[in-house]
GROMACS .gro file of C-alpha atoms in nm:
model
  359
    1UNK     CA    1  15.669  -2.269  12.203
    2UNK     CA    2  15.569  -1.935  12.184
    3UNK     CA    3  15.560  -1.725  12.531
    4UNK     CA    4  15.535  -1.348  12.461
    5UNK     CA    5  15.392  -1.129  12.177
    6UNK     CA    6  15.740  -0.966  12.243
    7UNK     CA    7  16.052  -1.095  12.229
    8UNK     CA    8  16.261  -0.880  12.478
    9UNK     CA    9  16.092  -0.826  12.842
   10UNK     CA   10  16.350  -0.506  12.838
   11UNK     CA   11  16.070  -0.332  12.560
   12UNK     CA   12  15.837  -0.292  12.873
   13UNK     CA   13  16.065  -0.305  13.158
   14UNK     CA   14  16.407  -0.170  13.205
   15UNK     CA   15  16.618  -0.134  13.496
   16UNK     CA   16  16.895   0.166  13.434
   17UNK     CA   17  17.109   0.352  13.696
   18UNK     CA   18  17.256   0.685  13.720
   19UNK     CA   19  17.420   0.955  13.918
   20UNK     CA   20  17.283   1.290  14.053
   21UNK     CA   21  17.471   1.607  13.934
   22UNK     CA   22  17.222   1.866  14.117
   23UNK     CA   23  17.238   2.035  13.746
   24UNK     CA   24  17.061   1.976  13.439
   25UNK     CA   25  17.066   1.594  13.376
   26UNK     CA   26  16.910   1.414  13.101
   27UNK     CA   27  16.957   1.055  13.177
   28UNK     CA   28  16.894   0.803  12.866
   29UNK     CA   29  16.908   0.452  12.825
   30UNK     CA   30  16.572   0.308  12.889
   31UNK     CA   31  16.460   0.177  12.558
   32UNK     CA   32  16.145   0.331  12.526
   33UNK     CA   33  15.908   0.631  12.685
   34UNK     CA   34  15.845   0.541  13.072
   35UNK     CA   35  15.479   0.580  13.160
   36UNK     CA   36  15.550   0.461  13.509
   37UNK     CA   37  15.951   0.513  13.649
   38UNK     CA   38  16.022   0.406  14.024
   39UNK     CA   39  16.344   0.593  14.133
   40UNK     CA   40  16.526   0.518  14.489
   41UNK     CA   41  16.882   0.662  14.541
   42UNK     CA   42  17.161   0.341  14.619
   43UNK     CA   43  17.332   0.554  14.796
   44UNK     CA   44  17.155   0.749  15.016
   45UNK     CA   45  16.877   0.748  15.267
   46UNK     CA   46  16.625   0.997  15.087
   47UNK     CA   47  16.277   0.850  15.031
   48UNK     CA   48  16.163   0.596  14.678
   49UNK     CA   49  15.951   0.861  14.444
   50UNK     CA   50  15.688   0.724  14.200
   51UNK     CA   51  15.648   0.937  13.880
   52UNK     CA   52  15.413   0.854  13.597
   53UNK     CA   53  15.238   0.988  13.328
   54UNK     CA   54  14.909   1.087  13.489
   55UNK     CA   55  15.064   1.291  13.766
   56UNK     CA   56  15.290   1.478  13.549
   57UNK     CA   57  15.580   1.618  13.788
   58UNK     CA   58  15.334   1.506  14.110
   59UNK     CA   59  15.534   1.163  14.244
   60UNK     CA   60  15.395   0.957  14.555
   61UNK     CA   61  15.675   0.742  14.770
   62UNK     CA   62  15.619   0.391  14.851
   63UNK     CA   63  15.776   0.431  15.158
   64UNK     CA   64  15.555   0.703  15.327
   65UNK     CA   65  15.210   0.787  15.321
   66UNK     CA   66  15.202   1.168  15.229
   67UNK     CA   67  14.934   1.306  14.936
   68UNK     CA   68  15.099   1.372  14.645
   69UNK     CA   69  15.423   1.588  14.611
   70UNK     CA   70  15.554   1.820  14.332
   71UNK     CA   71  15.905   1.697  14.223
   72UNK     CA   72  15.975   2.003  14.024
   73UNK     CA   73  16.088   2.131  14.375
   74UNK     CA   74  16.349   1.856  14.402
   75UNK     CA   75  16.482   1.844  14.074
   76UNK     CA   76  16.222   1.646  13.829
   77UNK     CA   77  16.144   1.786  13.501
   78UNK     CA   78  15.993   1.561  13.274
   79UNK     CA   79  15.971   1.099  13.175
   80UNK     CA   80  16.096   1.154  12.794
   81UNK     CA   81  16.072   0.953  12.498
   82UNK     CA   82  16.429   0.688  12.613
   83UNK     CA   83  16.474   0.814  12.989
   84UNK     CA   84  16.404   1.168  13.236
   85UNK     CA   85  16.502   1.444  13.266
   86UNK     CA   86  16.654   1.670  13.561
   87UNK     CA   87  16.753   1.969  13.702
   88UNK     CA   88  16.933   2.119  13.996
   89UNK     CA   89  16.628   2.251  14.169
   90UNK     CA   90  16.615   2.189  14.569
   91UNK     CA   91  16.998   2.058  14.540
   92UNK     CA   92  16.826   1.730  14.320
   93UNK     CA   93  16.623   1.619  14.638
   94UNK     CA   94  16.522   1.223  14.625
   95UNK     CA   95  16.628   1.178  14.247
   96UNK     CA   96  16.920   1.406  14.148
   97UNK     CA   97  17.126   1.486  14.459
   98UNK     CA   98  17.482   1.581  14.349
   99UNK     CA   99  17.730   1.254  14.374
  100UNK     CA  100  17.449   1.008  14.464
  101UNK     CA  101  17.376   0.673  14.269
  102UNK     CA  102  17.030   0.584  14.182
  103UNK     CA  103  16.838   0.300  14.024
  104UNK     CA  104  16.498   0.333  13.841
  105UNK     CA  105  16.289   0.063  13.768
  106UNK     CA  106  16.078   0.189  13.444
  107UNK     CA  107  15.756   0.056  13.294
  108UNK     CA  108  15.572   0.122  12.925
  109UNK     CA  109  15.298   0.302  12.881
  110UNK     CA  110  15.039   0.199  12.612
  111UNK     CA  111  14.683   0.332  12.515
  112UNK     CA  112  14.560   0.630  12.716
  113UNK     CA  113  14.172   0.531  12.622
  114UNK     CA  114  13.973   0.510  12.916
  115UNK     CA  115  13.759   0.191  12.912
  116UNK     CA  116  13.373   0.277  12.975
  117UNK     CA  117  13.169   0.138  13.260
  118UNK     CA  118  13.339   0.238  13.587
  119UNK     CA  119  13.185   0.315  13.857
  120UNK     CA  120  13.432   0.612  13.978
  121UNK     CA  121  13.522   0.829  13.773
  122UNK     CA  122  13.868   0.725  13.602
  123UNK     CA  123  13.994   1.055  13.523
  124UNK     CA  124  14.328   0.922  13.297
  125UNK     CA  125  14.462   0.592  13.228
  126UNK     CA  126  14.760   0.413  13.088
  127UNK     CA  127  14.674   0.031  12.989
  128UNK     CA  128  14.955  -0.174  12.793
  129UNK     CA  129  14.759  -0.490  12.714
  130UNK     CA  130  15.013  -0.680  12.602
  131UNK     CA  131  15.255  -0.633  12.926
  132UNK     CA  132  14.927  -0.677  13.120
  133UNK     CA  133  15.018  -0.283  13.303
  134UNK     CA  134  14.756  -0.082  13.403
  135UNK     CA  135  14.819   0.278  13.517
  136UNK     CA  136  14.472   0.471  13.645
  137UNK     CA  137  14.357   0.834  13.811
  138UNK     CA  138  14.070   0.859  13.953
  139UNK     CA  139  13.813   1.001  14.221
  140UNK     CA  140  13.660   0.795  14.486
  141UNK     CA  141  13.274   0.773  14.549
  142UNK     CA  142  13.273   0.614  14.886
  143UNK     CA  143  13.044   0.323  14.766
  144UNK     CA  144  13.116  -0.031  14.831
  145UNK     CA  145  13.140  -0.254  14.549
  146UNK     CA  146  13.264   0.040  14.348
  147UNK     CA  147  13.400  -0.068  13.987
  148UNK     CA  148  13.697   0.015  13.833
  149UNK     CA  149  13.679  -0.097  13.466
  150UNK     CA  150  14.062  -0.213  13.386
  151UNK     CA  151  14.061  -0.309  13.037
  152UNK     CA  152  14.356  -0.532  13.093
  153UNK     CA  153  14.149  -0.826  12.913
  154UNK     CA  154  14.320  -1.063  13.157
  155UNK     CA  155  14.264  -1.070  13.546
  156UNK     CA  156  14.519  -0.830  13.774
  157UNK     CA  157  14.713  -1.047  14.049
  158UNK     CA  158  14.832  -0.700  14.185
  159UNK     CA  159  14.719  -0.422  14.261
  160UNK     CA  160  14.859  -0.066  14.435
  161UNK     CA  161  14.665   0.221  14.538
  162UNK     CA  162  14.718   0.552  14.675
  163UNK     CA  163  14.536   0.851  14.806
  164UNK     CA  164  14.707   1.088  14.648
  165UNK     CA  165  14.461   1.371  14.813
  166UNK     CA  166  14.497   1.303  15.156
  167UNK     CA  167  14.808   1.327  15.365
  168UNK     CA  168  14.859   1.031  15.674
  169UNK     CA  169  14.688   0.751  15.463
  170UNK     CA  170  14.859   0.428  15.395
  171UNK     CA  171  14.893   0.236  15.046
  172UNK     CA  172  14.669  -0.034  15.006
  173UNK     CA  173  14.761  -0.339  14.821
  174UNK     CA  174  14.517  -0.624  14.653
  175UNK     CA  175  14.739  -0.966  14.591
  176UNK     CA  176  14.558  -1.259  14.414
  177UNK     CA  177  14.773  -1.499  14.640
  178UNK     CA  178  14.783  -1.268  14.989
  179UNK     CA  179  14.541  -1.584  15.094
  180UNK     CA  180  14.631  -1.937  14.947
  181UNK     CA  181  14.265  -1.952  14.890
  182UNK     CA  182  14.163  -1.759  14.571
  183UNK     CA  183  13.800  -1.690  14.741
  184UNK     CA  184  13.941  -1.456  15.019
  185UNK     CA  185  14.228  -1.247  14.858
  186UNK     CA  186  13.973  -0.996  14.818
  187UNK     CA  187  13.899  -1.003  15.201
  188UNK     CA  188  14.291  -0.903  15.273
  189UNK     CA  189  14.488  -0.636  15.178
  190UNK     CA  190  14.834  -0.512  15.246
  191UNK     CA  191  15.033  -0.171  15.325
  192UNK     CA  192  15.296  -0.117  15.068
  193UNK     CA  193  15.451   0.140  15.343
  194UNK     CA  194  15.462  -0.041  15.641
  195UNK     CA  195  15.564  -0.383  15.764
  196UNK     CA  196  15.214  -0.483  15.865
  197UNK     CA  197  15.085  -0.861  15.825
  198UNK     CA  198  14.792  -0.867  15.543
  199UNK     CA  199  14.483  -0.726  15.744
  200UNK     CA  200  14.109  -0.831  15.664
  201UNK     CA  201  13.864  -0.529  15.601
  202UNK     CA  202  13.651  -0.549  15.337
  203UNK     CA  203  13.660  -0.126  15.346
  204UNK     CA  204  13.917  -0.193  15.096
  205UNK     CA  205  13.841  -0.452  14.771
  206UNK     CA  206  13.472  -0.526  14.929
  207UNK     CA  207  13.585  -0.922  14.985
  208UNK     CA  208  13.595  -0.925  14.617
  209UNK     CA  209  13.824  -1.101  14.364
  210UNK     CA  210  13.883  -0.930  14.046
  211UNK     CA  211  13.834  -1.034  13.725
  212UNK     CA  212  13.944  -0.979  13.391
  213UNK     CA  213  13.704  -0.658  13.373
  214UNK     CA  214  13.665  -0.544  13.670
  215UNK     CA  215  13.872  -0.371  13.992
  216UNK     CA  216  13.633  -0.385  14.350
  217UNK     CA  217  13.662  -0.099  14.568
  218UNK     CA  218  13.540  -0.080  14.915
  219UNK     CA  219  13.464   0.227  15.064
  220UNK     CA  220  13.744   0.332  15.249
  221UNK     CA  221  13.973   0.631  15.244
  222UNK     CA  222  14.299   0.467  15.047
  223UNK     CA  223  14.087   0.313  14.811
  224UNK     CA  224  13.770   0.508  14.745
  225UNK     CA  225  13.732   0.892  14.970
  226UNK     CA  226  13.436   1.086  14.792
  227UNK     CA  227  13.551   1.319  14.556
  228UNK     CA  228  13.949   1.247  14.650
  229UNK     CA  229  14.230   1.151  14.346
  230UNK     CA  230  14.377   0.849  14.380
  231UNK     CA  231  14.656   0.609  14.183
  232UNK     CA  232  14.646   0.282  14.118
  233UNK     CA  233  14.955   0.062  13.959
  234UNK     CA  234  14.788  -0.322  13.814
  235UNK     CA  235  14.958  -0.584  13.702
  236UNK     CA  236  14.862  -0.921  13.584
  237UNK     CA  237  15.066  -1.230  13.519
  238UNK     CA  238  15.194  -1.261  13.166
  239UNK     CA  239  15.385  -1.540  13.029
  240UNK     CA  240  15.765  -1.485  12.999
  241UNK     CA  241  15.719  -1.133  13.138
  242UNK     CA  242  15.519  -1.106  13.493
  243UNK     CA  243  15.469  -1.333  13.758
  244UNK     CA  244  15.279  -1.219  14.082
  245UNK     CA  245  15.215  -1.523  14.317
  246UNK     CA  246  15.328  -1.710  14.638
  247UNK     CA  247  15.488  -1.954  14.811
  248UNK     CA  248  15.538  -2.093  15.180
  249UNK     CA  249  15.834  -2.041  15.398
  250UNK     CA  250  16.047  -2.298  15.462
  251UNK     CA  251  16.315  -2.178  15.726
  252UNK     CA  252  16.581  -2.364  15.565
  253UNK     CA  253  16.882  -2.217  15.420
  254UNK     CA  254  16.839  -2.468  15.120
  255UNK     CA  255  16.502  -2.289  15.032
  256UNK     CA  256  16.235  -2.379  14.844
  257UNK     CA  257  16.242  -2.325  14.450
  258UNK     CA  258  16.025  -2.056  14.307
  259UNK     CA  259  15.914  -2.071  13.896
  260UNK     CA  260  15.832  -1.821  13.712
  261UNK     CA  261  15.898  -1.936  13.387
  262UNK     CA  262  16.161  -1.679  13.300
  263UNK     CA  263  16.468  -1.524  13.433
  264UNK     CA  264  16.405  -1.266  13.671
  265UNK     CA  265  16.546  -0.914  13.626
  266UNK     CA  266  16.343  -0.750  13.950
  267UNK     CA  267  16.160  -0.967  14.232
  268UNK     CA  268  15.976  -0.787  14.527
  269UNK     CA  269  15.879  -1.016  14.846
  270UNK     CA  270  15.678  -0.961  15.180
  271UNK     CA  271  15.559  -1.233  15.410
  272UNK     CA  272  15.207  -1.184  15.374
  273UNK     CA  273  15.120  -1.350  15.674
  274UNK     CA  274  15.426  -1.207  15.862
  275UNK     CA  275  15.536  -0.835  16.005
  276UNK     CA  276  15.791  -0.781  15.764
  277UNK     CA  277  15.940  -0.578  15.510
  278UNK     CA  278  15.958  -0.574  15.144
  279UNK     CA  279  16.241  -0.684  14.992
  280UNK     CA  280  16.326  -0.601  14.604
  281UNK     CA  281  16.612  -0.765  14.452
  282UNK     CA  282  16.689  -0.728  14.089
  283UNK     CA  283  16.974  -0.812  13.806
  284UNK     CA  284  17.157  -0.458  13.862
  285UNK     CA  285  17.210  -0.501  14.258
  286UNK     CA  286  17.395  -0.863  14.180
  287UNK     CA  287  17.473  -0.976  13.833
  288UNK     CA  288  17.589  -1.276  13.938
  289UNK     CA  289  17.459  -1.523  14.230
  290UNK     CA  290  17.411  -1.509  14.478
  291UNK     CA  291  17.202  -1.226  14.502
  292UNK     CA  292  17.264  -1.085  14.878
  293UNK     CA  293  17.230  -0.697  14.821
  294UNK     CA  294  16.839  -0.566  14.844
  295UNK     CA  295  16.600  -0.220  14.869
  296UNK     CA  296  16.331  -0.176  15.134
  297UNK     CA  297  16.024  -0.033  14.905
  298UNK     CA  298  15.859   0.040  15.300
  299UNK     CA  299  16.200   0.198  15.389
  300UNK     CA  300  16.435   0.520  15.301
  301UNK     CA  301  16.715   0.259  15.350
  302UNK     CA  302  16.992   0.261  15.088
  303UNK     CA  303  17.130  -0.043  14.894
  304UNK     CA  304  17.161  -0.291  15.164
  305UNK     CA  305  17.466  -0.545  15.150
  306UNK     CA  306  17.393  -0.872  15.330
  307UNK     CA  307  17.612  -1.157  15.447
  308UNK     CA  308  17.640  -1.515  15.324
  309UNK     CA  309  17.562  -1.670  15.625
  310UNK     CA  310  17.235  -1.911  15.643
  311UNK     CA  311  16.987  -1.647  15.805
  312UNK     CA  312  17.111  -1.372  15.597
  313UNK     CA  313  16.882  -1.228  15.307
  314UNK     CA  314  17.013  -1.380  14.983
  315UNK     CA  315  16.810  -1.553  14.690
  316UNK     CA  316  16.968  -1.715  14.377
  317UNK     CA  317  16.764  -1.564  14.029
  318UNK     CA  318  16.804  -1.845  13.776
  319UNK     CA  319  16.701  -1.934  13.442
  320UNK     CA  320  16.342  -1.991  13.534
  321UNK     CA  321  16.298  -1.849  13.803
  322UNK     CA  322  16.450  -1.792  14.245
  323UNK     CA  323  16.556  -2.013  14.478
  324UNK     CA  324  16.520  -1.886  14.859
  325UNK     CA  325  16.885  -1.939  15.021
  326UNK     CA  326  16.780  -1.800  15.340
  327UNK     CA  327  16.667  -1.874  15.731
  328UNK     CA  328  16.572  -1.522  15.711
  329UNK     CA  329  16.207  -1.482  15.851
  330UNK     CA  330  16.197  -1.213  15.577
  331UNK     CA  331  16.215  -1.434  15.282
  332UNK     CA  332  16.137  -1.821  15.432
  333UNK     CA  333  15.886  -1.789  15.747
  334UNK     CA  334  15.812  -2.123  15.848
  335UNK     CA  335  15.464  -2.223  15.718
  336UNK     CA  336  15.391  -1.866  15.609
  337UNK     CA  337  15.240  -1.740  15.339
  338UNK     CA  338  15.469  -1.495  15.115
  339UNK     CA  339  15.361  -1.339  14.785
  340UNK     CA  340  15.631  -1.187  14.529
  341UNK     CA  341  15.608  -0.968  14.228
  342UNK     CA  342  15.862  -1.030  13.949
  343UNK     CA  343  15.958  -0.918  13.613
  344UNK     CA  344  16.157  -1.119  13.355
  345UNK     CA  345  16.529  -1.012  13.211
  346UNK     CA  346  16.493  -1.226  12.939
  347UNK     CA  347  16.132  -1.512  12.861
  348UNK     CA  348  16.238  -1.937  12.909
  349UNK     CA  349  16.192  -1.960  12.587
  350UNK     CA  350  16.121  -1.645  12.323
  351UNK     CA  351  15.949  -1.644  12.022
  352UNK     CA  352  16.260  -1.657  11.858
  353UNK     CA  353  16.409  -2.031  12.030
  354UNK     CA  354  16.615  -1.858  12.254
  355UNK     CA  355  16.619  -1.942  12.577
  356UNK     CA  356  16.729  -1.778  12.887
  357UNK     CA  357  17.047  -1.857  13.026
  358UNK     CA  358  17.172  -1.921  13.393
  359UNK     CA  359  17.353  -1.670  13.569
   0.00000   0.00000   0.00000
């Protein structure tokens, strides 16, 4: 059974660490050009940074919500062809501090074509179809019911967005399952930033689902300020590669099994209905179960290193999928809603008959 037009989820999406030198550094290792590298020290308490394509040295954090920020201040240089580059500038700052371990999470880029028929003006784009990634710049209009025209050619479960203008304004998330009932997740959203339970304000994705054309904007400053530059990061589900979906808390340390249909190699997850954080756990943190150490992506909080006990945060990553072994209220609210965003190590089964193996 065929489950990818790819083989290896690690073409699209590679985890790598390094260490900051505060000097030139040219870090390799990635596997292919990122279009789209997340970078968050293990070590240390300075903020996540976002860089990408379209904002050349410009990076947004997802734990604050300033504009946009030049990295070449702090030590960025460039996203090359197998990794990034470097330099000593500002004593490394968030990405290159001397002595400092960091992770990067790293995404492909694809065609830089922008589809026609927007409503907003989508000023650059980066779309890999086949990893269903979409990576777009553009300026708000301030009109409800604004379209963005993806050209994913299958329907985005998530969605982030920032102003990248306008300093003080929150990151506004769209998840397909932030309400159990596919008719509403348009009519919630969710701050990538902030703790905050999923609010309902149709300022944001007009009570709108999206499709597999089209992106709805409301009107609203994160999502679509007249004549303002904002990001937006959109992923769909793929099979063997992507999952974005949900599942209800539990409160028992024997937690409730979550498929995917492949072996997770990063998993983010935040209670939607719940004041919580978001947790990111992935293959480099714990190669082996059971996965107890985590990132904040709302927080400057280094690589956290939980217990064992019941209510501690700790998940198992298996073959096909995570199992919740956790009281926490974090990761198993009772009867709440919680959504997750995961990316596969390795397909259930590849093209090739292989299948993925248990940790």
């Amino acid at each position: 059974m065929a489950y990818l037009s790819f083989d290896k989820p690690v073409s699209k999406f590679k985890i790598l660490d390094y260490t900051g030198n505060a000097a030139a550094n040219v870090i390799t290792g990635v596997g292919f050009a990122p279009a789209f590298s997340w970078f968050k020290s293990t070590s240390n308490t300075n903020s996540h940074a976002i860089f990408n394509t379209l904002m050349t040295t410009y990076s947004v954090s997802p734990n604050g919500n300033a504009a946009q920020y030049n990295g070449s201040g702090d030590g960025f240089t460039s996203l090359d062809s197998d990794g990034f580059t470097f330099n000593g500038s500002g004593g490394g700052g968030g990405t290159n501090a001397s002595g400092f371990g960091y992770r990067s999470w790293n995404w492909i880029g694809g065609t830089t074509a922008v589809p026609s028929g927007s409503d907003v003006t989508v000023d650059a784009c980066d779309i890999n179809v086949a990893a269903g990634m979409g990576m777009y710049k553009y300026t708000g209009n301030n009109t409800v019911g604004a379209i963005l025209k993806h050209g994913l050619g299958r329907t985005p479960q998530f969605i982030m967005i920032k102003n990248i203008d306008t300093a003080t304004t929150d990151w506004a998330c769209y998840h397909a399952k932030v309400d159990t009932d596919l008719t509403q997740a348009g009519d919630y959203f969710l701050r990538l930033n902030t703790t905050a339970a999923r609010s309902d304000n149709d300022g944001y994705f007009a009570d709108s689902v999206t499709t597999d054309t089209d992106i709805v904007l409301g009107a609203d400053t994160p999502v679509n300020q007249n004549s303002q530059q904002l990001i937006m990061f959109a992923f769909c589900n793929v099979p063997g590669f992507s999952h974005m979906g949900s599942y209800y808390g539990t409160n028992r340390s024997s937690g409730q099994f979550v498929y995917t249909g492949f072996k997770p190699a990063y998993i983010m997850i935040k209670s939607a209905g719940g004041v919580e954080g978001w947790n990111i756990f992935d293959n480099l943190s714990n190669p082996v179960n059971v996965a107890n150490k985590n990132l904040m992506a709302n927080t400057n909080a280094a690589l956290a290193t939980n217990g064992t006990g019941a209510a501690d945060k700790k998940i198992d990553i298996l073959s096909n999928g995570f199992r919740i072994d956790s009281t926490s209220t974090e990761l198993s609210p009772s009867g709440v809603n919680v959504i997750y965003a995961a990316f596969a190590e390795h397909p259930l089964v590849s093209n090739n008959g292989k299948a993925a193996t248990a940790r």
